[in-house]
Short mmCIF file of C-alpha atoms in Angstrom, two decimals:
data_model
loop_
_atom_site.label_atom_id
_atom_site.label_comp_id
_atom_site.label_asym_id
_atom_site.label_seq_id
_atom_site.Cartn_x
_atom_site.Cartn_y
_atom_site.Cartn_z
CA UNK V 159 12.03 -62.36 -22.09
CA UNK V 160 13.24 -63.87 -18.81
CA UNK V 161 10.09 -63.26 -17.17
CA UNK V 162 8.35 -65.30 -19.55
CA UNK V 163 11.11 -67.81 -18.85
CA UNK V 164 10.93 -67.92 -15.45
CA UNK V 165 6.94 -68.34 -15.59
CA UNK V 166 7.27 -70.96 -18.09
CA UNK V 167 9.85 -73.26 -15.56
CA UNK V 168 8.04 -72.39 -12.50
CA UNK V 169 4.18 -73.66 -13.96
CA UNK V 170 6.18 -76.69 -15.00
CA UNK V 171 7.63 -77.12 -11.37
CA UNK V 172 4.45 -76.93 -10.02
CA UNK V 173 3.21 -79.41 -12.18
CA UNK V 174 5.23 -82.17 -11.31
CA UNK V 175 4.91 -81.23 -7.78
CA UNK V 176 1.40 -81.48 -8.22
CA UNK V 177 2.03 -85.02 -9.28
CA UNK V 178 3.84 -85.87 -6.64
CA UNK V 179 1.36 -85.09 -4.19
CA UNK V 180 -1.22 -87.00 -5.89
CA UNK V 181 1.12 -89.76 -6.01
CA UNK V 182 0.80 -89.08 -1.75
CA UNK V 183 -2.97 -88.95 -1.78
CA UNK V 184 -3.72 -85.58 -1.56
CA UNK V 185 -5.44 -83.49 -3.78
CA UNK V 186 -3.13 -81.83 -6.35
CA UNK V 187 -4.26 -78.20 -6.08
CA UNK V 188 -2.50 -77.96 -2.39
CA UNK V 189 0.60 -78.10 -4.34
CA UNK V 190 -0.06 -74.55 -5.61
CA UNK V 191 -1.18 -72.84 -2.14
CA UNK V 192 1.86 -71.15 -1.07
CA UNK V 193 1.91 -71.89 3.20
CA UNK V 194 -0.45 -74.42 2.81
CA UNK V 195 1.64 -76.18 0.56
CA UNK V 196 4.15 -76.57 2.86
CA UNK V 197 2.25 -77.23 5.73
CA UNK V 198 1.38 -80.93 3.95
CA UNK V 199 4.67 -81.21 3.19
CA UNK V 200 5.22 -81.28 6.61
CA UNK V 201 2.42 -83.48 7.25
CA UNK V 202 3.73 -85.77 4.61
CA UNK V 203 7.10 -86.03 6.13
CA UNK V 204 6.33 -86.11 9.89
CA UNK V 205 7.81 -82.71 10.84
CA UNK V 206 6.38 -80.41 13.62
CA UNK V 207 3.15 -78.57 12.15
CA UNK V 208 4.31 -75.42 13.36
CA UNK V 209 7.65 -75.22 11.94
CA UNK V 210 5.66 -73.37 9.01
CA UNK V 211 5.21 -70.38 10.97
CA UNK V 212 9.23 -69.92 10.46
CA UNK V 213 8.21 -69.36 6.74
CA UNK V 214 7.35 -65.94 7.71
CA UNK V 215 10.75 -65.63 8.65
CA UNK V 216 13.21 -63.60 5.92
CA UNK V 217 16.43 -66.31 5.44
CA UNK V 218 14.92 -68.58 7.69
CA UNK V 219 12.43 -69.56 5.28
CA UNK V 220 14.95 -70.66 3.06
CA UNK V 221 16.11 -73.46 5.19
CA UNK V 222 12.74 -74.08 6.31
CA UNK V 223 11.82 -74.92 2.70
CA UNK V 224 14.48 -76.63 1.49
CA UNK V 225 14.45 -79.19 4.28
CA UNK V 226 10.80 -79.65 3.74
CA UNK V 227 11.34 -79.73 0.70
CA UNK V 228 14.31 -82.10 0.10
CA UNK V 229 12.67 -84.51 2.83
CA UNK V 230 9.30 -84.53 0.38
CA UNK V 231 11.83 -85.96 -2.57
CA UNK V 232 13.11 -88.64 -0.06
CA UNK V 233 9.52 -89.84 1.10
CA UNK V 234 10.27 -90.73 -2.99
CA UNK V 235 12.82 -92.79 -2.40
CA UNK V 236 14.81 -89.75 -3.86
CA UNK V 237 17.75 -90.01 -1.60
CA UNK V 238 21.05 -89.54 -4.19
CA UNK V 239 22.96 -86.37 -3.83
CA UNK V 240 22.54 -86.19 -7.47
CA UNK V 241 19.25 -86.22 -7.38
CA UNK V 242 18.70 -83.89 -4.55
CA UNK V 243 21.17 -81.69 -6.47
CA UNK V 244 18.82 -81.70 -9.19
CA UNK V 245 15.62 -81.45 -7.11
CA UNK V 246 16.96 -77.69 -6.42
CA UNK V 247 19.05 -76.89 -9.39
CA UNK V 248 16.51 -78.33 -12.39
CA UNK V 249 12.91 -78.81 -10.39
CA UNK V 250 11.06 -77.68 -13.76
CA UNK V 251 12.98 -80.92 -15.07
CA UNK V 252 13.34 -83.69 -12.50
CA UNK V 253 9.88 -83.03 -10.74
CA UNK V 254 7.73 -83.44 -13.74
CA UNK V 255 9.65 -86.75 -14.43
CA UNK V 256 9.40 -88.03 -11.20
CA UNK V 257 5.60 -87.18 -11.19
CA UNK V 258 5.07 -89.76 -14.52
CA UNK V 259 7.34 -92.40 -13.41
CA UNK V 260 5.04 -94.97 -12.73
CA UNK V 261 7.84 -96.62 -10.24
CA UNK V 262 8.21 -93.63 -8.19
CA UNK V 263 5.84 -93.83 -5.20
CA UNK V 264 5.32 -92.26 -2.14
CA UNK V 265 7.37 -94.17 0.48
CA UNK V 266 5.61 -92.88 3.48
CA UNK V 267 7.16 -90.38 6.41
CA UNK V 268 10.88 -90.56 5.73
CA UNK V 269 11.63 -89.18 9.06
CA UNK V 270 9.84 -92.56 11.04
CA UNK V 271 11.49 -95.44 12.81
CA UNK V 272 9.79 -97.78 10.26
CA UNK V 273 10.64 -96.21 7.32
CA UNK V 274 14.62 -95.71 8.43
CA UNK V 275 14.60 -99.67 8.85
CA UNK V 276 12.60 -100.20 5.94
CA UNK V 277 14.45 -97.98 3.34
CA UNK V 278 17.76 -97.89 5.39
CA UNK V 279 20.58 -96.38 3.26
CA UNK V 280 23.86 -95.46 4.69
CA UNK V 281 25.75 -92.94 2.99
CA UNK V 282 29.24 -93.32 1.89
CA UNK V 283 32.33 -91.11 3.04
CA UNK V 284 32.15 -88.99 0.33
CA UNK V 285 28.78 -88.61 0.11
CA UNK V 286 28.51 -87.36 4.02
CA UNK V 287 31.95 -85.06 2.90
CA UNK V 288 29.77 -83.57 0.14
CA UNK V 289 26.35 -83.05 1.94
CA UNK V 290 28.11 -81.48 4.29
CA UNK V 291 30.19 -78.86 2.25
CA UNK V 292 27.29 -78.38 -0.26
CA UNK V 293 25.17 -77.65 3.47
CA UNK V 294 28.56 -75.19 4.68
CA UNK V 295 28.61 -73.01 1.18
CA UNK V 296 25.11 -72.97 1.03
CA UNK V 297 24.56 -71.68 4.65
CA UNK V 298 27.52 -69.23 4.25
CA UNK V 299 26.35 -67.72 0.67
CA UNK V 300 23.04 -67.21 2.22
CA UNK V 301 24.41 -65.21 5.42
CA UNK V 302 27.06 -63.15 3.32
CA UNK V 303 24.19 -62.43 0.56
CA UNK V 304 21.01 -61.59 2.98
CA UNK V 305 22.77 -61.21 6.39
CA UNK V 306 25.61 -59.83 7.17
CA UNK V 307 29.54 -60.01 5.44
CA UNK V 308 32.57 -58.77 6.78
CA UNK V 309 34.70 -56.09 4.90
CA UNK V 310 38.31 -54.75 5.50
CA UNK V 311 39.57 -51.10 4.93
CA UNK V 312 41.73 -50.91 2.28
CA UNK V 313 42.32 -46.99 1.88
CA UNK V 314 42.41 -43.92 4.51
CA UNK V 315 38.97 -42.03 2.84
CA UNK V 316 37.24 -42.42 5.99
CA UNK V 317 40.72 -41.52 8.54
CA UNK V 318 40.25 -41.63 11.36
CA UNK V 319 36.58 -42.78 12.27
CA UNK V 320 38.00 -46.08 10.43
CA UNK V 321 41.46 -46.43 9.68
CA UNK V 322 43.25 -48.73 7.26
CA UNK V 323 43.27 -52.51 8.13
CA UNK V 324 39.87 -52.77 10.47
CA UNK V 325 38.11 -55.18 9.83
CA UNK V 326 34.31 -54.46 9.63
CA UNK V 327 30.59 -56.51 10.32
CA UNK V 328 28.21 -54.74 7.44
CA UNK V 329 25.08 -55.85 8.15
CA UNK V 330 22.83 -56.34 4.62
CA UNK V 331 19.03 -56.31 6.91
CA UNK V 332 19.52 -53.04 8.22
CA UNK V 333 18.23 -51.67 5.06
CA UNK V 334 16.89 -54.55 3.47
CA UNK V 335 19.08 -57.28 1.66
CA UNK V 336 19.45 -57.03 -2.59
CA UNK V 337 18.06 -60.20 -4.48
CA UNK V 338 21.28 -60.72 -5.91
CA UNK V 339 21.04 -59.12 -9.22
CA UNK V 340 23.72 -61.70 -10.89
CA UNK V 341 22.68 -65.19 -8.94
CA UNK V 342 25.07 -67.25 -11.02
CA UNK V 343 28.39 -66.70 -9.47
CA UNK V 344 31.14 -68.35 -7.77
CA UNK V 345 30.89 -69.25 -4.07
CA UNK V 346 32.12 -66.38 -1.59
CA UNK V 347 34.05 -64.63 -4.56
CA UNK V 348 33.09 -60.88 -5.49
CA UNK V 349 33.87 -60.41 -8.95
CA UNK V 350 37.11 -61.86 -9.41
CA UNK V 351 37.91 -65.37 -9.44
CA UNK V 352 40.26 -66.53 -6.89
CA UNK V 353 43.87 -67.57 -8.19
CA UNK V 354 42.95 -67.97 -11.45
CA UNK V 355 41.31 -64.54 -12.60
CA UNK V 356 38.83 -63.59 -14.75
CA UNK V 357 34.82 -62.63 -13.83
CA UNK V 358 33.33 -65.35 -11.00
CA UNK V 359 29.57 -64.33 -11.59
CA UNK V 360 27.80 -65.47 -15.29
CA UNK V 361 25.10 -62.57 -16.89
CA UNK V 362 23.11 -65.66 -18.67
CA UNK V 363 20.72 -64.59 -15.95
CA UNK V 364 20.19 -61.04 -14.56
CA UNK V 365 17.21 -60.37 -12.47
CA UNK V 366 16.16 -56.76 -12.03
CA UNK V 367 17.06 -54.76 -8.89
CA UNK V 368 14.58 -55.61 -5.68
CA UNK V 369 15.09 -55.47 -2.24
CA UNK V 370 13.46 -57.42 0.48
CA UNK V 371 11.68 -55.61 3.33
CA UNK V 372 14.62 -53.98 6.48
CA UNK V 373 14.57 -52.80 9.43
CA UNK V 374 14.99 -49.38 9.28
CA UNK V 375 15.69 -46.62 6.46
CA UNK V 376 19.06 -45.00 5.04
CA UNK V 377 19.60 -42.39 7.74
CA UNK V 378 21.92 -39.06 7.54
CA UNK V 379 25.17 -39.44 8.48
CA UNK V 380 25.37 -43.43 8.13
CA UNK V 381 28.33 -45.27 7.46
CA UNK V 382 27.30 -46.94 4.51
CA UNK V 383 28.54 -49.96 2.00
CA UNK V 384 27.51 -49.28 -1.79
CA UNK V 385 28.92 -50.71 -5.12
CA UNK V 386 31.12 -48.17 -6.86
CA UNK V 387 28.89 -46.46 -8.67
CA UNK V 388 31.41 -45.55 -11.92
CA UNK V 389 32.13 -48.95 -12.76
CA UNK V 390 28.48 -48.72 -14.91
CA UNK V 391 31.21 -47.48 -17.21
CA UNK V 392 33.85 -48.75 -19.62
CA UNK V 393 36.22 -50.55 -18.77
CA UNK V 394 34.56 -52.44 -16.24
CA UNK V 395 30.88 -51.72 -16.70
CA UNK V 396 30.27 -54.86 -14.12
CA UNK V 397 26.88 -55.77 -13.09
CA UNK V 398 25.39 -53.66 -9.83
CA UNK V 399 26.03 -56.32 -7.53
CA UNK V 400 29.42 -57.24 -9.01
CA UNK V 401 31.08 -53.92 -8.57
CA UNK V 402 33.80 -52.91 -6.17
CA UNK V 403 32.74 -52.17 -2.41
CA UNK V 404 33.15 -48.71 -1.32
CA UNK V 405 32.32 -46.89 2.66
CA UNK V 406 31.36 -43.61 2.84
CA UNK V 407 29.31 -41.52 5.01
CA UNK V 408 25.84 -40.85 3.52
CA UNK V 409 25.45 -37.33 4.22
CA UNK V 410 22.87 -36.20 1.66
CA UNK V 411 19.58 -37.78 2.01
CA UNK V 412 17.21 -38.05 -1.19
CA UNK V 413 15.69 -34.26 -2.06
CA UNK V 414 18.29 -32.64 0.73
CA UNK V 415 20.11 -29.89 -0.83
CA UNK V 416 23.97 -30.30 -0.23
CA UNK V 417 26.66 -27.78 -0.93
CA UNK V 418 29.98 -26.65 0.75
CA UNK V 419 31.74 -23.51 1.39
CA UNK V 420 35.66 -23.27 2.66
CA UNK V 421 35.17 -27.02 3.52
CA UNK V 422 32.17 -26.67 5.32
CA UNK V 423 29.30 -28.60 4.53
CA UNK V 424 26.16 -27.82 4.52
CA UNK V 425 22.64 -29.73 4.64
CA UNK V 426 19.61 -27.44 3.51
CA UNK V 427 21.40 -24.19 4.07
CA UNK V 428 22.73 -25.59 7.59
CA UNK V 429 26.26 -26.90 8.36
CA UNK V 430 25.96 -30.42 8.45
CA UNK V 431 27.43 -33.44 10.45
CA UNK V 432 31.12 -32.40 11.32
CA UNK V 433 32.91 -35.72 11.93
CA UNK V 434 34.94 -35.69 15.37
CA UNK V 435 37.72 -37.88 14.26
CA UNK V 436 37.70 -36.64 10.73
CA UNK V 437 40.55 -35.11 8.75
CA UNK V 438 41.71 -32.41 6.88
CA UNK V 439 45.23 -32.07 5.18
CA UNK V 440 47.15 -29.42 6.42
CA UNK V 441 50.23 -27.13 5.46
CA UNK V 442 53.05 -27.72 8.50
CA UNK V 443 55.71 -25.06 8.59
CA UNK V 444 58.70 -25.83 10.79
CA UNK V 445 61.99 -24.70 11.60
CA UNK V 446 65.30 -25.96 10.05
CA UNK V 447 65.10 -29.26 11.73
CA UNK V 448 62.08 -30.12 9.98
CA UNK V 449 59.71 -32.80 10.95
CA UNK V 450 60.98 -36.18 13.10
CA UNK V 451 60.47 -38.95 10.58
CA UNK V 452 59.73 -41.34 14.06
CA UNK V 453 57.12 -39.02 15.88
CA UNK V 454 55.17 -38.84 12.60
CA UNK V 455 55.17 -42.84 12.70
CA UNK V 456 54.76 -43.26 16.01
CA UNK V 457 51.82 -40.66 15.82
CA UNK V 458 50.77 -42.24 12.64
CA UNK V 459 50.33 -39.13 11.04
CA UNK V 460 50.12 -39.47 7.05
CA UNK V 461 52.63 -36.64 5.47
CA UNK V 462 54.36 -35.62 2.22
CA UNK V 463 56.82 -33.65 0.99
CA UNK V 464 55.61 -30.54 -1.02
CA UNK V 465 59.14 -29.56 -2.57
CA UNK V 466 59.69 -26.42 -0.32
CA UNK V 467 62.58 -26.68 1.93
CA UNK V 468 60.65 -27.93 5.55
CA UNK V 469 57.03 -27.07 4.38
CA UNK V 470 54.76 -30.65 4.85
CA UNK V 471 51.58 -31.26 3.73
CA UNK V 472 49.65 -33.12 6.82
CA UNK V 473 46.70 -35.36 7.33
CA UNK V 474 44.86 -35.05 10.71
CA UNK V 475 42.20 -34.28 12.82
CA UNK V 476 41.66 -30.88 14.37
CA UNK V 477 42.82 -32.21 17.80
CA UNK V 478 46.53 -33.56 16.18
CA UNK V 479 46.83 -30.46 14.61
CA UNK V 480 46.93 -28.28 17.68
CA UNK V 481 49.11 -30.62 18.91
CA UNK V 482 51.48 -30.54 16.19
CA UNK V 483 51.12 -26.59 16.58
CA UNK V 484 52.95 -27.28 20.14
CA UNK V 485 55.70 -28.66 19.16
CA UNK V 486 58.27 -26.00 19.71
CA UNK V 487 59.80 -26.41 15.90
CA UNK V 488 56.19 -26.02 14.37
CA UNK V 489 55.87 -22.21 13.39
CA UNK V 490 52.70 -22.25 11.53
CA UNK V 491 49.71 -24.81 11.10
CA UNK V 492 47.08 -24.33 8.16
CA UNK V 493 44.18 -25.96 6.54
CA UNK V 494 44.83 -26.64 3.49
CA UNK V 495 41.77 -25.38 2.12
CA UNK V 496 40.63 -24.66 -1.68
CA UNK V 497 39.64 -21.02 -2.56
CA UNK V 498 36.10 -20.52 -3.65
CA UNK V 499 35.71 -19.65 -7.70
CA UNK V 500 38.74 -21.70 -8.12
CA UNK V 501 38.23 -25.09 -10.71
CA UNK V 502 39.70 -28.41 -9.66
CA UNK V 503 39.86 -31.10 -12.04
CA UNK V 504 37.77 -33.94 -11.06
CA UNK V 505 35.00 -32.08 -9.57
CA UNK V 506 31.12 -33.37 -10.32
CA UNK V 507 29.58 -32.30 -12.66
CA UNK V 508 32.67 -31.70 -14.71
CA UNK V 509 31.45 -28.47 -15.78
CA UNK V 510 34.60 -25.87 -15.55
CA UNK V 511 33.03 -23.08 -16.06
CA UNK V 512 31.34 -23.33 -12.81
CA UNK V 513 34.66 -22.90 -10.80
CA UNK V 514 33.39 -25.48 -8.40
CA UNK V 515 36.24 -27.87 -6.18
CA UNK V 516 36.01 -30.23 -3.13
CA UNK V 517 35.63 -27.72 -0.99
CA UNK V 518 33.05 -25.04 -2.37
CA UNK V 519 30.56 -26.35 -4.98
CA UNK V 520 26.43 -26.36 -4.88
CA UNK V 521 24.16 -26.20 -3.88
CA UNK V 522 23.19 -29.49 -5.67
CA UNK V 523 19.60 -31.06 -4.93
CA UNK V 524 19.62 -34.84 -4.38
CA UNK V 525 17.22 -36.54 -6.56
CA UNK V 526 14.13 -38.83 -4.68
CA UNK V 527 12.07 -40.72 -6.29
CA UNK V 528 9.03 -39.60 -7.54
CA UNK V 529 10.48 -36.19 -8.16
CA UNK V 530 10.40 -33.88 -11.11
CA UNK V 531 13.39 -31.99 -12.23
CA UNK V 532 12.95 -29.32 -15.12
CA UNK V 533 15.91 -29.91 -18.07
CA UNK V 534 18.00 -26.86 -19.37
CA UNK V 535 21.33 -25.91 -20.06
CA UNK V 536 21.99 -25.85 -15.90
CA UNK V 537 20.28 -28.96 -14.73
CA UNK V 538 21.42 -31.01 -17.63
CA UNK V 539 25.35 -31.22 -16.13
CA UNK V 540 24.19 -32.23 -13.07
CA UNK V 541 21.01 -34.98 -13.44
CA UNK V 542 22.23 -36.55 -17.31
CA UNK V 543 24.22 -39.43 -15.65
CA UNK V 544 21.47 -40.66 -13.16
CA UNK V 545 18.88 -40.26 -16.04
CA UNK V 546 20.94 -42.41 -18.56
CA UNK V 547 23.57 -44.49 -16.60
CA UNK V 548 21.28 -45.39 -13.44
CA UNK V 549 17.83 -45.27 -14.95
CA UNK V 550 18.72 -46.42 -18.51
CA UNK V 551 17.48 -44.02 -20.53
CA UNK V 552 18.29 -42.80 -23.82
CA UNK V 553 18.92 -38.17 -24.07
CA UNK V 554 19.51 -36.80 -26.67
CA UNK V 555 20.29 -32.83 -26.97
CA UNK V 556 18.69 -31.57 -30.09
CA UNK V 557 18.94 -28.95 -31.49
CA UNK V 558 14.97 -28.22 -31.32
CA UNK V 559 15.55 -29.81 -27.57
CA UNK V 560 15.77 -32.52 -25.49
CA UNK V 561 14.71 -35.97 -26.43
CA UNK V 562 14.34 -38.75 -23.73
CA UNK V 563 13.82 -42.16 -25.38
CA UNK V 564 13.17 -40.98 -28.28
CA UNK V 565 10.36 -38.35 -27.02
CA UNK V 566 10.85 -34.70 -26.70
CA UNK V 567 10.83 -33.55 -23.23
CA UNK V 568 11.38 -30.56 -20.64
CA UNK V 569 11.30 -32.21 -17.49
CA UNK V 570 12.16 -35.85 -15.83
CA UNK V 571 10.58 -37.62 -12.91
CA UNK V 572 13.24 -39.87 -11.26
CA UNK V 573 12.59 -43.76 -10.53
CA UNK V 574 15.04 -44.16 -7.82
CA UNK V 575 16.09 -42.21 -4.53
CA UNK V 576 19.74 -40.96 -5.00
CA UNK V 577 22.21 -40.38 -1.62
CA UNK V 578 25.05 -38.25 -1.09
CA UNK V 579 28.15 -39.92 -0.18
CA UNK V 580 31.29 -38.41 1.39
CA UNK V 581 34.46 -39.66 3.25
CA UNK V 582 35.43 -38.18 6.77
CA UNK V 583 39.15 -37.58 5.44
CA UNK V 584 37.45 -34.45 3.43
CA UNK V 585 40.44 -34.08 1.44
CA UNK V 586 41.63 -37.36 0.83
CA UNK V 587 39.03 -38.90 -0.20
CA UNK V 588 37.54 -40.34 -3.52
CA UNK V 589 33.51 -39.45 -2.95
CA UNK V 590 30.26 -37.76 -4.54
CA UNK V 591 32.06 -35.08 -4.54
CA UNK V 592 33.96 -36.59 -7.96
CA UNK V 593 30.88 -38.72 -8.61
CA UNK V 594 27.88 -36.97 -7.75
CA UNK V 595 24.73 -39.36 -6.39
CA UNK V 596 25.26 -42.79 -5.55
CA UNK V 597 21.72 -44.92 -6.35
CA UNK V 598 19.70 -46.84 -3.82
CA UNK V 599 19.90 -49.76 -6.09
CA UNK V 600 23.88 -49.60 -5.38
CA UNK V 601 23.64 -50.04 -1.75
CA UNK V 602 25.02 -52.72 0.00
CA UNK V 603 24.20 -52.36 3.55
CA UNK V 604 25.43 -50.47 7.15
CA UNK V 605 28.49 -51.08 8.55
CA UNK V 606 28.28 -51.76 12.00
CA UNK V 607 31.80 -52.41 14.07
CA UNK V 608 35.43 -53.51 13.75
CA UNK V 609 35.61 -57.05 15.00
CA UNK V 610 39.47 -56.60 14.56
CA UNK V 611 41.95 -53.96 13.59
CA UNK V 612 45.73 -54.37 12.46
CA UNK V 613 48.13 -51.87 12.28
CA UNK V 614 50.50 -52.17 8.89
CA UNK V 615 53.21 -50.71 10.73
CA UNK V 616 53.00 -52.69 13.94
CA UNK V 617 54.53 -55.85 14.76
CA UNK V 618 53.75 -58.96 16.78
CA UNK V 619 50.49 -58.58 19.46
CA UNK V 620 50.90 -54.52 18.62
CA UNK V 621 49.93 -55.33 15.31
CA UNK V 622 46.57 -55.35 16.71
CA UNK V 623 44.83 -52.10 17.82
CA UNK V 624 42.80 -53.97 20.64
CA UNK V 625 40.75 -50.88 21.51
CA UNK V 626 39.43 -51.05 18.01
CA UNK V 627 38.18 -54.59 18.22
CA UNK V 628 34.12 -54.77 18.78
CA UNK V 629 33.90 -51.16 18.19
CA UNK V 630 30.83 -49.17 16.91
CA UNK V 631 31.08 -47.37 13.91
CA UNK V 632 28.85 -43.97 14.34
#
């Protein structure tokens, strides 16, 4: 239905473009030649010929347009922030008006000495205030939705390659920047309006998932910004775009084959990446004097009591626990590691009777697109959410078989890649390991350094980790 919409508005744009540029002398049909089109706008407004090469440009073009664009409505004598305001907003409305008004005429180059004395009009203080913030949220929506947007780490899933309160660039062309999926929302807001509450985005318009041509594919082992891909469900059940930002490390490509033994885990039947500065929890046994409450927070090592008289349970890296194993009231240092054929709640797929847990489960395959999975009682667990949830499809389970859409079926060919998404604290962290595959439609973009880095528990300048700032993220 919106298509047909959209089709309708845009062949009634073009129409009172076309209008206008008969209005300019020039034959109506270069109104419709993308390029072209704007090459006589430049013509027809006295900018540089070759500024149209910057079409080709992704973003660029935008502003490249608009200020053709908007200088073609003043060469009408359309110079009113309401009507340039309504030039972009409603040009299905205004432009096929403006192209029968009989008193609108083509002015001539609005950019020319003659013209400026001619048609001088000086703008008011408000009007300058409001060009220029209108120009400022404009510009800024454009590089936080297509370019890059900064993000800050709210939780310790991905200790200690990132640590709580840096500050991240997360570059959206990397991959290839999402048409925004919900374009009616509130400037620079997520999902959430600011002070007030409630959604900042409208769903009187939702345009299917695309994503414009990037520089380079997802690659194993990125550090990677995707919506939270459980929020399809109740009660959030936000729009893609509009759900909360997670980082993880993508660690299962589309049609890999992931699975982990005694915390291991493995890509294709081989261990996989092994982050240097990731974490484990582990068990801490000491003597009576138990742990020093101050070395812990000087060494900023995360710990909690387990209940047994001076037994701790630990987060760290492999290199802070054999330090910890010095210390001369440390008797014994342990991973804190799950036993294999042991259930933990929480697990994907949810299945108990598999006996999988965070630390052994699989192997799982990764769905790609294009590929074919055969459904039965094993693959069902595993591949029903991506089929319904991500792909909107209807299953149903029959009791002569398995119906998809309404059509019995044995087998499904997937429409999307899938990734594998896991957080270098491996057992503090909230990841596919809960949630299973994480769609490509969900991702946001790569991160790509700290530009700054504040410690919670530091105070004054050593509030700020300065080795941190302008660091890569790898």
């Amino acid at each position: 239905m919106w298509y047909i919409i959209f089709a309708v508005l845009t062949v009634v744009a073009h129409y009172g473009l076309w209008k206008l540029f008969v209005k300019a002398g020039r034959p109506g049909w270069e109104a419709l030649v993308p390029f072209y089109r704007e090459y006589v706008m430049a013509q027809l407004t006295g900018r540089a010929k070759w500024i149209v090469v910057l079409l080709l440009v992704p973003i660029v073009n935008i502003f490249i347009f608009y200020g053709l664009y908007l200088d073609l409505i003043k060469a009408f004598g359309k110079r009113r922030f309401w009507e340039n305001t309504a030039a972009v907003l409603a040009p299905f409305i205004v432009l096929p008006i403006w192209g029968n008004d009989p008193l609108v005429k083509y002015l001539g180059n609005p950019n020319s000495e003659e013209f400026k004395k001619k048609y001088f009009y000086k703008k008011s203080m408000a009007r300058e205030w409001a060009d220029a913030i209108v120009f400022a949220t404009v510009a800024a929506s454009l590089i936080r939705g297509f370019l890059i947007e900064a993000y800050m780490i709210p939780t310790g899933s991905m200790e200690r390659t990132l640590l709580v309160g840096d500050f991240l660039f997360v570059s959206k062309l990397n991959y290839g920047p999402r048409i925004p999926m919900t374009p009616l929302a509130f400037p620079f807001a997520h999902h959430t309006m600011p002070l007030t509450g409630g959604k900042a985005y409208s769903e009187l318009i939702e345009l299917p998932y695309k994503r414009l041509p990037g520089f380079q594919d997802i690659k194993r082992n990125d550090v990677v910004v995707f919506n939270y891909p459980m929020e399809a469900d109740a009660p959030y059940n936000r729009p893609v775009d509009k759900r909360e930002n997670y980082i993880k490390r993508c660690v299962g490509m589309p049609g890999d084959e992931v699975s982990m033994a005694n915390a291991v885990f493995f890509v294709n039947g081989k261990p996989g990446f092994n982050p240097p500065e990731g974490q484990l929890d582990y068990i801490v046994v000491t003597d009576q004097s138990g742990l020093d409450l101050r070395v812990m927070k000087e060494k900023r090592l995360e710990m909690s009591d387990t209940g047994q008289p001076n037994i701790y349970q630990v987060f760290m890296t492999a290199d802070e626990a054999a330090m910890v194993k010095g210390w001369i009231n440390v008797k014994e240092v342990v991973p804190n590691i799950r036993k294999a054929g042991e259930n933990e709640d929480g697990t994907f797929p949810h299945v108990a009777s598999l006996n999988w847990n965070f630390d052994n489960f699989g192997p799982i395959k990764v769905p790609s697109k294009g590929w074919t999975v055969q459904l039965d009682s094993a693959t069902m667990p595993l591949y029903e959410r991506a089929i319904t949830v991500y792909e909107g499809n209807k299953l149903e389970n029959k009791s002569d078989g398995i119906y998809i859409n309404g059509v019995k079926a044995n087998s499904y060919t997937f429409k999307m890649n899938y990734y594998w998404m896991m957080g270098d604290n491996r057992h503090n962290s909230l990841d596919s390991r809960g949630w299973g595959f994480v769609p490509e439609d969900h991702i946001v973009g790569k991160a790509l350094f700290t530009w700054l880095s504040l410690d919670e528990l530091g105070s004054g300048l050593s509030k700020i980790r300065w080795n941190r700032i302008f660091k890569g993220i790898e």
